[in-house]
Amino acid sequence: MENKDNYLETSKAERSVWLMKCPGLVSRSLKAPQLSSSSSSSASPSQAVAKVILSIDPRVSSDDNDSSSPQFTMELVGTETGDVPKRYSMDMTKDFVPMSVFSETSLGKLAVEGKILNKFDMRPHDENIENYGKLCRERTNKSMNKSRQIQVIDNDNGTHMRPMPGMIIAAVFNEKKKAPAKTSDTKRTRRDRGEMEDIMFKLFERQSNWTLRQLIQETDQPEQFLKDILKDLCIYNNKGTNQGSYELKPEYKKATDGTNP
């Protein structure tokens, strides 16, 4: 890249990083001290928000895959947690797709912050499981209870709750302005076949080419009925200057020309 600011910083690419999946209650508790420290200039930026306790059973071999060794536990040390359980078990696993952590500054600088070494799934510690279940039930009950309010309206004439007279007039005008539905082919009455053929010959004496829409307007006959007659008397122009129109077949042209004076 021509711009050095677009380079990917990789000096920390080999640094080991933990990936932790935690409940929403814990996530908000971990963010609360950061928000308070940003608003207070006297707060220390390195203020601890939690501590991780590693427990190892010396009776278990390091080669043993027993889940009891090692064990990780997190304790929240902040005072902003309230009724949130402060002790959580962290289930560690290394069976995941290799991943790295990336960061981007406000100026668009990209960097690799490290690679994921361990992945942890947090769950409330056994001693706090009842309190955590209580919080979950309270959260569910709150989401089910939708608050409704009754508000007294000062404007008792209700002008903003019903359509104004001008709006009603405009709606009626627009409804009357709608064009009447066009008469469908089913309401057109068919003429006698022989009579229609005579009318068609007279029309083609007037001009040599007609479109289907023009013939329907001239004869006021059903579309399919006209198509059947045109199929016997005329040919359809697919190209040329008269494309999209009908003209008499050559044999009928000679007949009509012979009758002309």
Tab-separated table of C-alpha atoms in Angstrom:
chain	number	residue	atom	x	y	z
A	1	MET	CA	0.000	0.000	0.000
A	2	GLU	CA	1.167	3.538	-0.780
A	3	ASN	CA	-0.192	4.951	2.501
A	4	LYS	CA	1.650	3.554	5.513
A	5	ASP	CA	-1.368	4.252	7.722
A	6	ASN	CA	-3.181	1.472	5.876
A	7	TYR	CA	-0.658	-1.158	6.936
A	8	LEU	CA	-1.861	-3.877	9.305
A	9	GLU	CA	0.073	-3.677	12.585
A	10	THR	CA	1.160	-7.225	13.550
A	11	SER	CA	3.616	-6.641	16.405
A	12	LYS	CA	1.131	-8.190	18.885
A	13	ALA	CA	-0.030	-10.986	16.610
A	14	GLU	CA	1.451	-13.741	18.806
A	15	ARG	CA	0.102	-12.377	22.090
A	16	SER	CA	-2.236	-14.862	23.806
A	17	VAL	CA	-5.797	-13.634	24.301
A	18	TRP	CA	-8.762	-15.193	26.076
A	19	LEU	CA	-12.199	-15.202	24.457
A	20	MET	CA	-14.979	-15.100	27.042
A	21	LYS	CA	-18.702	-15.502	26.477
A	22	CYS	CA	-20.575	-13.964	29.390
A	23	PRO	CA	-24.225	-13.220	30.277
A	24	GLY	CA	-25.615	-9.788	29.558
A	25	LEU	CA	-25.826	-8.967	33.275
A	26	VAL	CA	-22.084	-9.553	33.668
A	27	SER	CA	-21.241	-7.597	30.522
A	28	ARG	CA	-23.089	-4.533	31.790
A	29	SER	CA	-21.431	-4.849	35.202
A	30	LEU	CA	-17.969	-4.962	33.621
A	31	LYS	CA	-18.695	-1.864	31.545
A	32	ALA	CA	-20.126	0.160	34.433
A	33	PRO	CA	-16.753	0.957	36.105
A	34	GLN	CA	-15.329	2.049	32.738
A	35	LEU	CA	-18.169	4.497	32.271
A	36	SER	CA	-17.772	5.891	35.771
A	37	SER	CA	-13.993	6.251	35.379
A	38	SER	CA	-14.438	8.138	32.101
A	39	SER	CA	-16.747	10.631	33.804
A	40	SER	CA	-14.481	11.079	36.850
A	41	SER	CA	-10.993	12.477	36.356
A	42	SER	CA	-9.806	11.162	39.753
A	43	ALA	CA	-10.657	7.517	38.972
A	44	SER	CA	-7.763	5.230	38.135
A	45	PRO	CA	-7.792	3.845	34.556
A	46	SER	CA	-6.376	0.549	35.840
A	47	GLN	CA	-9.169	-0.002	38.351
A	48	ALA	CA	-9.919	-3.722	38.713
A	49	VAL	CA	-13.420	-4.823	37.745
A	50	ALA	CA	-13.057	-8.572	38.351
A	51	LYS	CA	-10.557	-11.183	39.392
A	52	VAL	CA	-10.021	-14.666	37.945
A	53	ILE	CA	-9.155	-17.512	40.330
A	54	LEU	CA	-7.313	-20.535	38.967
A	55	SER	CA	-7.746	-23.741	40.983
A	56	ILE	CA	-5.525	-26.742	40.310
A	57	ASP	CA	-5.932	-30.151	41.915
A	58	PRO	CA	-2.397	-31.518	42.516
A	59	ARG	CA	-3.748	-35.034	42.619
A	60	VAL	CA	-4.651	-34.898	38.920
A	61	SER	CA	-1.910	-35.383	36.325
A	62	SER	CA	-1.335	-32.643	33.781
A	63	ASP	CA	-1.817	-35.215	31.039
A	64	ASP	CA	-5.218	-36.139	32.388
A	65	ASN	CA	-8.167	-34.583	30.572
A	66	ASP	CA	-10.300	-34.552	33.685
A	67	SER	CA	-12.582	-31.522	33.637
A	68	SER	CA	-11.861	-30.841	37.307
A	69	SER	CA	-8.324	-29.566	36.551
A	70	PRO	CA	-7.752	-26.746	36.099
A	71	GLN	CA	-10.819	-24.768	37.137
A	72	PHE	CA	-11.356	-21.056	36.495
A	73	THR	CA	-13.673	-18.872	38.557
A	74	MET	CA	-14.406	-15.178	38.103
A	75	GLU	CA	-15.476	-12.849	40.888
A	76	LEU	CA	-16.829	-9.373	40.179
A	77	VAL	CA	-15.242	-6.855	42.534
A	78	GLY	CA	-17.183	-3.759	41.523
A	79	THR	CA	-19.861	-2.237	43.724
A	80	GLU	CA	-22.132	-1.428	40.772
A	81	THR	CA	-23.268	-5.028	40.330
A	82	GLY	CA	-26.234	-4.650	42.719
A	83	ASP	CA	-28.182	-7.906	42.974
A	84	VAL	CA	-26.221	-9.523	40.152
A	85	PRO	CA	-24.389	-12.714	41.298
A	86	LYS	CA	-20.687	-11.930	41.724
A	87	ARG	CA	-19.207	-15.420	41.386
A	88	TYR	CA	-19.154	-17.335	38.070
A	89	SER	CA	-17.622	-20.547	36.794
A	90	MET	CA	-15.644	-20.389	33.556
A	91	ASP	CA	-15.713	-23.514	31.416
A	92	MET	CA	-12.544	-23.550	29.315
A	93	THR	CA	-12.155	-25.192	25.925
A	94	LYS	CA	-9.468	-25.236	23.251
A	95	ASP	CA	-11.521	-27.041	20.636
A	96	PHE	CA	-12.369	-24.160	18.319
A	97	VAL	CA	-11.382	-22.703	14.973
A	98	PRO	CA	-8.147	-20.634	15.219
A	99	MET	CA	-9.044	-16.964	15.622
A	100	SER	CA	-7.315	-13.633	16.091
A	101	VAL	CA	-8.424	-10.320	17.581
A	102	PHE	CA	-8.316	-7.175	15.425
A	103	SER	CA	-8.748	-3.532	16.365
A	104	GLU	CA	-9.380	-0.329	14.439
A	105	THR	CA	-8.833	3.207	15.665
A	106	SER	CA	-10.979	6.212	14.820
A	107	LEU	CA	-8.416	7.119	12.149
A	108	GLY	CA	-8.788	3.725	10.465
A	109	LYS	CA	-5.540	2.203	11.791
A	110	LEU	CA	-5.800	-1.599	11.810
A	111	ALA	CA	-3.888	-3.864	14.174
A	112	VAL	CA	-3.785	-7.491	15.314
A	113	GLU	CA	-4.164	-7.548	19.100
A	114	GLY	CA	-3.419	-11.248	19.545
A	115	LYS	CA	-4.606	-14.772	18.881
A	116	ILE	CA	-7.233	-16.672	20.835
A	117	LEU	CA	-5.576	-19.199	23.165
A	118	ASN	CA	-8.523	-20.265	25.328
A	119	LYS	CA	-12.260	-19.915	25.004
A	120	PHE	CA	-14.444	-19.599	28.114
A	121	ASP	CA	-18.176	-19.964	28.650
A	122	MET	CA	-19.380	-18.310	31.846
A	123	ARG	CA	-22.193	-19.633	34.008
A	124	PRO	CA	-23.322	-18.689	37.515
A	125	HIS	CA	-21.485	-20.532	40.264
A	126	ASP	CA	-23.435	-23.253	42.030
A	127	GLU	CA	-23.737	-21.127	45.164
A	128	ASN	CA	-25.363	-18.305	43.155
A	129	ILE	CA	-27.567	-20.359	40.866
A	130	GLU	CA	-30.765	-19.614	42.845
A	131	ASN	CA	-30.203	-15.859	42.818
A	132	TYR	CA	-29.406	-15.924	39.114
A	133	GLY	CA	-32.571	-17.892	38.399
A	134	LYS	CA	-34.557	-15.322	40.374
A	135	LEU	CA	-33.116	-12.498	38.283
A	136	CYS	CA	-33.981	-14.334	35.061
A	137	ARG	CA	-37.578	-14.840	36.211
A	138	GLU	CA	-37.906	-11.164	37.159
A	139	ARG	CA	-36.551	-10.141	33.781
A	140	THR	CA	-39.048	-12.409	32.012
A	141	ASN	CA	-41.970	-11.074	34.055
A	142	LYS	CA	-41.002	-7.466	33.295
A	143	SER	CA	-40.877	-8.172	29.567
A	144	MET	CA	-44.367	-9.711	29.703
A	145	ASN	CA	-45.940	-6.788	31.589
A	146	LYS	CA	-46.463	-4.023	29.060
A	147	SER	CA	-47.115	-0.681	30.710
A	148	ARG	CA	-50.139	1.240	29.460
A	149	GLN	CA	-50.919	4.826	30.340
A	150	ILE	CA	-54.068	6.951	30.253
A	151	GLN	CA	-53.450	10.553	29.279
A	152	VAL	CA	-55.885	13.430	29.713
A	153	ILE	CA	-56.138	15.505	26.537
A	154	ASP	CA	-56.426	19.253	27.071
A	155	ASN	CA	-57.882	19.847	23.602
A	156	ASP	CA	-61.353	18.395	24.211
A	157	ASN	CA	-62.799	19.302	20.796
A	158	GLY	CA	-60.887	16.409	19.272
A	159	THR	CA	-59.851	18.183	16.089
A	160	HIS	CA	-56.597	16.209	15.943
A	161	MET	CA	-58.452	12.893	16.372
A	162	ARG	CA	-60.931	13.175	13.500
A	163	PRO	CA	-60.601	14.206	9.840
A	164	MET	CA	-61.130	17.866	9.055
A	165	PRO	CA	-64.031	18.904	6.729
A	166	GLY	CA	-61.599	19.739	3.958
A	167	MET	CA	-60.112	16.269	4.169
A	168	ILE	CA	-63.562	14.665	3.771
A	169	ILE	CA	-64.370	16.818	0.723
A	170	ALA	CA	-61.020	15.938	-0.858
A	171	ALA	CA	-61.627	12.245	-0.275
A	172	VAL	CA	-65.106	12.409	-1.864
A	173	PHE	CA	-63.739	14.396	-4.824
A	174	ASN	CA	-60.987	11.877	-5.461
A	175	GLU	CA	-63.501	9.053	-5.335
A	176	LYS	CA	-65.734	10.755	-7.910
A	177	LYS	CA	-62.719	11.557	-10.071
A	178	LYS	CA	-61.997	7.898	-10.661
A	179	ALA	CA	-62.647	6.899	-14.277
A	180	PRO	CA	-65.533	4.463	-14.769
A	181	ALA	CA	-64.559	0.910	-15.434
A	182	LYS	CA	-64.226	0.105	-19.102
A	183	THR	CA	-66.866	-2.162	-20.552
A	184	SER	CA	-65.474	-5.675	-20.783
A	185	ASP	CA	-65.686	-7.939	-23.804
A	186	THR	CA	-68.376	-10.042	-22.125
A	187	LYS	CA	-70.852	-7.125	-22.456
A	188	ARG	CA	-70.240	-6.706	-26.194
A	189	THR	CA	-72.865	-8.367	-28.399
A	190	ARG	CA	-71.629	-10.444	-31.301
A	191	ARG	CA	-72.920	-9.681	-34.761
A	192	ASP	CA	-73.682	-12.272	-37.372
A	193	ARG	CA	-70.509	-13.773	-38.857
A	194	GLY	CA	-71.427	-12.900	-42.437
A	195	GLU	CA	-72.427	-9.365	-41.499
A	196	MET	CA	-69.134	-8.879	-39.654
A	197	GLU	CA	-67.114	-10.079	-42.649
A	198	ASP	CA	-68.847	-7.482	-44.859
A	199	ILE	CA	-68.052	-4.772	-42.296
A	200	MET	CA	-64.424	-5.907	-42.190
A	201	PHE	CA	-64.091	-5.718	-45.986
A	202	LYS	CA	-65.494	-2.176	-45.950
A	203	LEU	CA	-63.040	-1.160	-43.249
A	204	PHE	CA	-60.097	-2.486	-45.240
A	205	GLU	CA	-61.406	-0.618	-48.306
A	206	ARG	CA	-61.090	2.551	-46.246
A	207	GLN	CA	-57.475	1.778	-45.242
A	208	SER	CA	-55.247	-1.188	-45.903
A	209	ASN	CA	-53.846	-1.737	-42.383
A	210	TRP	CA	-55.595	-1.910	-39.018
A	211	THR	CA	-54.475	-2.801	-35.521
A	212	LEU	CA	-56.584	-5.050	-33.322
A	213	ARG	CA	-57.315	-2.206	-30.904
A	214	GLN	CA	-58.534	0.013	-33.777
A	215	LEU	CA	-60.823	-2.710	-35.076
A	216	ILE	CA	-62.323	-3.270	-31.622
A	217	GLN	CA	-63.085	0.459	-31.373
A	218	GLU	CA	-64.593	0.551	-34.859
A	219	THR	CA	-66.756	-2.565	-34.571
A	220	ASP	CA	-67.438	-2.786	-30.797
A	221	GLN	CA	-67.079	-6.555	-31.006
A	222	PRO	CA	-65.484	-9.039	-28.555
A	223	GLU	CA	-61.727	-9.340	-28.974
A	224	GLN	CA	-61.647	-13.113	-29.422
A	225	PHE	CA	-64.465	-12.974	-31.998
A	226	LEU	CA	-62.491	-10.427	-34.049
A	227	LYS	CA	-59.339	-12.534	-33.785
A	228	ASP	CA	-61.175	-15.524	-35.237
A	229	ILE	CA	-62.360	-13.453	-38.212
A	230	LEU	CA	-58.953	-11.865	-38.747
A	231	LYS	CA	-57.355	-15.293	-38.737
A	232	ASP	CA	-59.467	-16.257	-41.751
A	233	LEU	CA	-59.386	-12.990	-43.674
A	234	CYS	CA	-56.080	-11.298	-42.866
A	235	ILE	CA	-52.367	-11.713	-42.297
A	236	TYR	CA	-50.465	-10.206	-39.353
A	237	ASN	CA	-47.372	-8.071	-40.012
A	238	ASN	CA	-44.566	-9.059	-37.633
A	239	LYS	CA	-42.071	-6.607	-39.122
A	240	GLY	CA	-41.706	-3.758	-41.563
A	241	THR	CA	-43.329	-0.344	-41.587
A	242	ASN	CA	-46.759	-1.842	-40.794
A	243	GLN	CA	-45.532	-3.990	-37.909
A	244	GLY	CA	-48.281	-4.883	-35.423
A	245	SER	CA	-51.143	-4.406	-37.893
A	246	TYR	CA	-53.427	-6.616	-40.000
A	247	GLU	CA	-54.018	-6.494	-43.747
A	248	LEU	CA	-56.199	-8.568	-46.067
A	249	LYS	CA	-54.847	-11.746	-47.572
A	250	PRO	CA	-53.835	-11.371	-51.256
A	251	GLU	CA	-56.853	-13.307	-52.532
A	252	TYR	CA	-59.281	-11.015	-50.695
A	253	LYS	CA	-57.406	-7.935	-51.858
A	254	LYS	CA	-57.996	-8.935	-55.502
A	255	ALA	CA	-61.679	-9.515	-54.783
A	256	THR	CA	-62.134	-6.151	-53.182
A	257	ASP	CA	-60.156	-4.418	-55.920
A	258	GLY	CA	-62.416	-6.004	-58.581
A	259	THR	CA	-65.506	-4.638	-56.945
A	260	ASN	CA	-64.175	-1.107	-56.869
A	261	PRO	CA	-65.184	1.126	-59.822
